[in-house]
Amino acid sequence: MFVLVAGTVLQVLGYVTRKIAIDQDPLLWAFGTSQTSILVAPAFLAAQDYMIIGRMMSYVGIKGTIIPHRFITKTFVFIDVICLITQAAGIAMFVSNVSKFDPDSRKAVLRGRNILLGGLVLQIVAFCIFLIIAILFHLKTRRLMNEKRDEKDGEKARSLRPLFIAFYASGFFVTGRSVFRAIEFGVIDFQTRSRGYLYDNEWPFYVLDAAPILFATILFNFVHPASFLPRKKGLETTTPIKETSSRRWWSRGKAEKESPRDPSTV
């Protein structure tokens, strides 16, 4: 959940500096920090979604996946890092030149806008591809649930349903917000110096950016992955989960007393 915390910190930093930029205009550093922090923070939420599905794939095991989960997680997190860097570079170039009107600055603004759009479009395409993989994984997991309806393994797989729902909701909010930001920057007309309705008005920003990211952030506080997945990585539904190995020293004794003893060891 470190990436969720990092994304939240960036969001808070972005809105604090946004308030400073509004109250003490024109402070370019506050405006630039605000735009950069708010723009790149959702990339951390997307990375969290990638890692959660990867952990779920690892937990269900090889029967529930088409592609090895380690390859999927590393590939899409790597793409997400590229998106983050690209968006940060693009928005930094954009905001540092947007208030200037000489030809070189106009070219820099246009270049920054195009780099930013490239990062946003890549993020949208990558998440849509990942969504297809996640849906296929979900369908295979449902088949495993039906095949093992009365077994303990099937019960463990069924316990992942809330996480799937939370993932779909989070992905919808993050991707929808990226689509909005891509349209917002894409409709800017540098020939007429028209920034467009979405850029010049505040309500679309709060409704289509701030609110979706807020919902995506608090969602996993109610549906926390640790409540559905083992703390120790590498455990599968076919592997007995020994929570005592991941507990701290002060709670191991209590856990060992509460856990029933294996008859084969008696």
GROMACS .gro file of C-alpha atoms in nm, residues 5-241:
model
  237
    5VAL     CA    1   0.026   0.653   0.043
    6ALA     CA    2   0.268   0.813  -0.206
    7GLY     CA    3  -0.019   0.900  -0.440
    8THR     CA    4  -0.219   1.049  -0.153
    9VAL     CA    5   0.075   1.262  -0.038
   10LEU     CA    6   0.117   1.396  -0.392
   11GLN     CA    7  -0.254   1.479  -0.410
   12VAL     CA    8  -0.239   1.669  -0.080
   13LEU     CA    9   0.074   1.854  -0.195
   14GLY     CA   10  -0.095   1.937  -0.525
   15TYR     CA   11  -0.405   2.090  -0.367
   16VAL     CA   12  -0.208   2.283  -0.104
   17THR     CA   13   0.013   2.442  -0.369
   18ARG     CA   14  -0.294   2.498  -0.589
   19LYS     CA   15  -0.446   2.707  -0.309
   20ILE     CA   16  -0.118   2.901  -0.275
   21ALA     CA   17  -0.110   2.964  -0.650
   22ILE     CA   18  -0.469   3.095  -0.643
   23ASP     CA   19  -0.416   3.322  -0.341
   24GLN     CA   20  -0.072   3.453  -0.438
   25ASP     CA   21  -0.084   3.458  -0.816
   26PRO     CA   22   0.142   3.463  -1.009
   27LEU     CA   23   0.374   3.224  -0.819
   28LEU     CA   24   0.497   2.997  -1.093
   29TRP     CA   25   0.656   2.745  -0.857
   30ALA     CA   26   0.324   2.687  -0.679
   31PHE     CA   27   0.133   2.654  -1.005
   32GLY     CA   28   0.392   2.416  -1.150
   33THR     CA   29   0.409   2.202  -0.835
   34SER     CA   30   0.031   2.186  -0.817
   35GLN     CA   31  -0.015   2.083  -1.180
   36THR     CA   32   0.265   1.823  -1.166
   37SER     CA   33   0.160   1.665  -0.834
   38ILE     CA   34  -0.209   1.640  -0.920
   39LEU     CA   35  -0.137   1.510  -1.269
   40VAL     CA   36   0.108   1.231  -1.180
   41ALA     CA   37  -0.051   1.111  -0.852
   42PRO     CA   38  -0.308   0.881  -1.024
   43ALA     CA   39  -0.018   0.687  -1.181
   44PHE     CA   40   0.056   0.559  -0.830
   45LEU     CA   41  -0.305   0.440  -0.797
   46ALA     CA   42  -0.276   0.257  -1.129
   47ALA     CA   43   0.045   0.092  -1.007
   48GLN     CA   44  -0.139  -0.020  -0.695
   49ASP     CA   45  -0.411  -0.181  -0.909
   50TYR     CA   46  -0.145  -0.366  -1.107
   51MET     CA   47   0.020  -0.498  -0.791
   52ILE     CA   48  -0.309  -0.602  -0.629
   53ILE     CA   49  -0.412  -0.811  -0.930
   54GLY     CA   50  -0.060  -0.956  -0.937
   55ARG     CA   51  -0.091  -1.064  -0.573
   56MET     CA   52  -0.433  -1.212  -0.644
   57MET     CA   53  -0.289  -1.408  -0.938
   58SER     CA   54  -0.011  -1.534  -0.715
   59TYR     CA   55  -0.264  -1.637  -0.449
   60VAL     CA   56  -0.494  -1.822  -0.690
   61GLY     CA   57  -0.201  -1.998  -0.854
   62ILE     CA   58  -0.100  -2.093  -1.206
   63LYS     CA   59  -0.441  -2.246  -1.287
   64GLY     CA   60  -0.606  -1.906  -1.269
   65THR     CA   61  -0.368  -1.717  -1.496
   66ILE     CA   62  -0.273  -1.719  -1.862
   67ILE     CA   63   0.051  -1.521  -1.825
   68PRO     CA   64   0.285  -1.551  -1.523
   69HIS     CA   65   0.184  -1.294  -1.266
   70ARG     CA   66   0.541  -1.173  -1.206
   71PHE     CA   67   0.577  -1.086  -1.574
   72ILE     CA   68   0.243  -0.905  -1.578
   73THR     CA   69   0.308  -0.700  -1.265
   74LYS     CA   70   0.663  -0.599  -1.357
   75THR     CA   71   0.569  -0.513  -1.716
   76PHE     CA   72   0.274  -0.291  -1.634
   77VAL     CA   73   0.439  -0.123  -1.336
   78PHE     CA   74   0.735  -0.045  -1.564
   79ILE     CA   75   0.498   0.105  -1.821
   80ASP     CA   76   0.330   0.302  -1.543
   81VAL     CA   77   0.667   0.446  -1.438
   82ILE     CA   78   0.726   0.555  -1.799
   83CYS     CA   79   0.383   0.720  -1.801
   84LEU     CA   80   0.461   0.898  -1.475
   85ILE     CA   81   0.795   1.033  -1.599
   86THR     CA   82   0.648   1.134  -1.935
   87GLN     CA   83   0.355   1.317  -1.779
   88ALA     CA   84   0.579   1.493  -1.526
   89ALA     CA   85   0.819   1.606  -1.800
   90GLY     CA   86   0.537   1.721  -2.026
   91ILE     CA   87   0.348   1.919  -1.765
   92ALA     CA   88   0.671   2.077  -1.633
   93MET     CA   89   0.758   2.198  -1.984
   94PHE     CA   90   0.400   2.317  -2.034
   95VAL     CA   91   0.358   2.521  -1.715
   96SER     CA   92   0.707   2.676  -1.726
   97ASN     CA   93   0.632   2.835  -2.065
   98VAL     CA   94   0.254   2.879  -2.071
   99SER     CA   95   0.267   3.239  -1.945
  100LYS     CA   96   0.520   3.345  -2.209
  101PHE     CA   97   0.427   3.457  -2.558
  102ASP     CA   98   0.751   3.453  -2.758
  103PRO     CA   99   0.776   3.197  -3.044
  104ASP     CA  100   1.025   2.971  -2.865
  105SER     CA  101   0.806   2.949  -2.556
  106ARG     CA  102   0.501   2.872  -2.769
  107LYS     CA  103   0.691   2.585  -2.929
  108ALA     CA  104   0.797   2.460  -2.587
  109VAL     CA  105   0.437   2.471  -2.462
  110LEU     CA  106   0.318   2.276  -2.766
  111ARG     CA  107   0.596   2.022  -2.722
  112GLY     CA  108   0.517   1.983  -2.353
  113ARG     CA  109   0.147   1.939  -2.428
  114ASN     CA  110   0.224   1.665  -2.682
  115ILE     CA  111   0.457   1.482  -2.442
  116LEU     CA  112   0.192   1.506  -2.170
  117LEU     CA  113  -0.077   1.371  -2.403
  118GLY     CA  114   0.151   1.086  -2.503
  119GLY     CA  115   0.191   0.988  -2.137
  120LEU     CA  116  -0.183   1.008  -2.071
  121VAL     CA  117  -0.275   0.807  -2.381
  122LEU     CA  118  -0.012   0.542  -2.298
  123GLN     CA  119  -0.155   0.514  -1.947
  124ILE     CA  120  -0.509   0.470  -2.081
  125VAL     CA  121  -0.407   0.209  -2.341
  126ALA     CA  122  -0.191   0.017  -2.091
  127PHE     CA  123  -0.467   0.004  -1.832
  128CYS     CA  124  -0.724  -0.109  -2.090
  129ILE     CA  125  -0.493  -0.396  -2.194
  130PHE     CA  126  -0.438  -0.484  -1.830
  131LEU     CA  127  -0.814  -0.471  -1.772
  132ILE     CA  128  -0.864  -0.736  -2.041
  133ILE     CA  129  -0.603  -0.958  -1.872
  134ALA     CA  130  -0.770  -0.901  -1.534
  135ILE     CA  131  -1.115  -0.990  -1.672
  136LEU     CA  132  -0.978  -1.314  -1.822
  137PHE     CA  133  -0.817  -1.392  -1.488
  138HIS     CA  134  -1.145  -1.317  -1.310
  139LEU     CA  135  -1.337  -1.551  -1.543
  140LYS     CA  136  -1.087  -1.832  -1.487
  141THR     CA  137  -1.108  -1.774  -1.113
  142ARG     CA  138  -1.488  -1.801  -1.128
  143ARG     CA  139  -1.457  -2.133  -1.308
  144LEU     CA  140  -1.222  -2.254  -1.038
  145MET     CA  141  -1.476  -2.143  -0.776
  146ASN     CA  142  -1.748  -2.347  -0.945
  147GLU     CA  143  -1.525  -2.651  -0.980
  148LYS     CA  144  -1.428  -2.638  -0.612
  149ARG     CA  145  -1.755  -2.510  -0.475
  150ASP     CA  146  -1.749  -2.735  -0.167
  151GLU     CA  147  -1.374  -2.729  -0.111
  152LYS     CA  148  -1.167  -2.497   0.102
  153ASP     CA  149  -0.975  -2.376  -0.206
  154GLY     CA  150  -1.298  -2.266  -0.369
  155GLU     CA  151  -1.394  -2.074  -0.056
  156LYS     CA  152  -1.061  -1.892  -0.060
  157ALA     CA  153  -1.110  -1.798  -0.426
  158ARG     CA  154  -1.464  -1.672  -0.356
  159SER     CA  155  -1.329  -1.449  -0.080
  160LEU     CA  156  -1.152  -1.241  -0.348
  161ARG     CA  157  -1.478  -1.108  -0.496
  162PRO     CA  158  -1.470  -0.777  -0.303
  163LEU     CA  159  -1.115  -0.714  -0.426
  164PHE     CA  160  -1.223  -0.769  -0.787
  165ILE     CA  161  -1.508  -0.521  -0.743
  166ALA     CA  162  -1.275  -0.267  -0.581
  167PHE     CA  163  -1.024  -0.310  -0.864
  168TYR     CA  164  -1.288  -0.251  -1.133
  169ALA     CA  165  -1.416   0.059  -0.952
  170SER     CA  166  -1.067   0.198  -0.898
  171GLY     CA  167  -0.971   0.132  -1.260
  172PHE     CA  168  -1.288   0.307  -1.380
  173PHE     CA  169  -1.213   0.618  -1.173
  174VAL     CA  170  -0.843   0.637  -1.265
  175THR     CA  171  -0.896   0.571  -1.637
  176GLY     CA  172  -1.195   0.805  -1.660
  177ARG     CA  173  -0.990   1.080  -1.500
  178SER     CA  174  -0.704   1.021  -1.748
  179VAL     CA  175  -0.948   1.047  -2.038
  180PHE     CA  176  -1.074   1.380  -1.900
  181ARG     CA  177  -0.721   1.522  -1.864
  182ALA     CA  178  -0.628   1.405  -2.215
  183ILE     CA  179  -0.934   1.584  -2.358
  184GLU     CA  180  -0.868   1.891  -2.143
  185PHE     CA  181  -0.515   1.941  -2.277
  186GLY     CA  182  -0.597   1.810  -2.623
  187VAL     CA  183  -0.853   2.080  -2.706
  188ILE     CA  184  -0.619   2.368  -2.629
  189ASP     CA  185  -0.584   2.577  -2.947
  190PHE     CA  186  -0.247   2.751  -2.962
  191GLN     CA  187  -0.336   2.935  -3.282
  192THR     CA  188  -0.620   3.134  -3.123
  193ARG     CA  189  -0.478   3.105  -2.768
  194SER     CA  190  -0.803   2.941  -2.660
  195ARG     CA  191  -0.747   2.703  -2.368
  196GLY     CA  192  -1.094   2.552  -2.391
  197TYR     CA  193  -1.388   2.527  -2.156
  198LEU     CA  194  -1.245   2.239  -1.950
  199TYR     CA  195  -0.918   2.420  -1.880
  200ASP     CA  196  -1.073   2.760  -1.800
  201ASN     CA  197  -1.347   2.637  -1.564
  202GLU     CA  198  -1.304   2.487  -1.220
  203TRP     CA  199  -1.608   2.259  -1.185
  204PRO     CA  200  -1.500   2.001  -1.451
  205PHE     CA  201  -1.167   1.967  -1.270
  206TYR     CA  202  -1.327   1.891  -0.933
  207VAL     CA  203  -1.601   1.666  -1.072
  208LEU     CA  204  -1.396   1.473  -1.329
  209ASP     CA  205  -1.052   1.472  -1.164
  210ALA     CA  206  -1.059   1.543  -0.791
  211ALA     CA  207  -1.373   1.341  -0.706
  212PRO     CA  208  -1.281   1.022  -0.899
  213ILE     CA  209  -0.930   1.015  -0.754
  214LEU     CA  210  -1.069   1.074  -0.404
  215PHE     CA  211  -1.306   0.779  -0.444
  216ALA     CA  212  -1.027   0.559  -0.584
  217THR     CA  213  -0.805   0.656  -0.290
  218ILE     CA  214  -1.050   0.586  -0.009
  219LEU     CA  215  -1.187   0.271  -0.177
  220PHE     CA  216  -0.903   0.045  -0.065
  221ASN     CA  217  -0.931   0.178   0.289
  222PHE     CA  218  -1.268   0.001   0.308
  223VAL     CA  219  -1.170  -0.297   0.093
  224HIS     CA  220  -0.816  -0.341   0.220
  225PRO     CA  221  -0.614  -0.608   0.033
  226ALA     CA  222  -0.463  -0.735   0.359
  227SER     CA  223  -0.810  -0.850   0.465
  228PHE     CA  224  -0.837  -1.085   0.166
  229LEU     CA  225  -0.480  -1.186   0.081
  230PRO     CA  226  -0.213  -1.356   0.294
  231ARG     CA  227   0.050  -1.129   0.437
  232LYS     CA  228   0.327  -1.353   0.309
  233LYS     CA  229   0.395  -1.341  -0.065
  234GLY     CA  230   0.405  -1.665  -0.263
  235LEU     CA  231   0.122  -1.843  -0.081
  236GLU     CA  232  -0.148  -1.996  -0.303
  237THR     CA  233  -0.501  -2.119  -0.243
  238THR     CA  234  -0.361  -2.472  -0.239
  239THR     CA  235  -0.106  -2.381   0.029
  240PRO     CA  236  -0.204  -2.381   0.397
  241ILE     CA  237  -0.166  -2.026   0.522
   0.00000   0.00000   0.00000
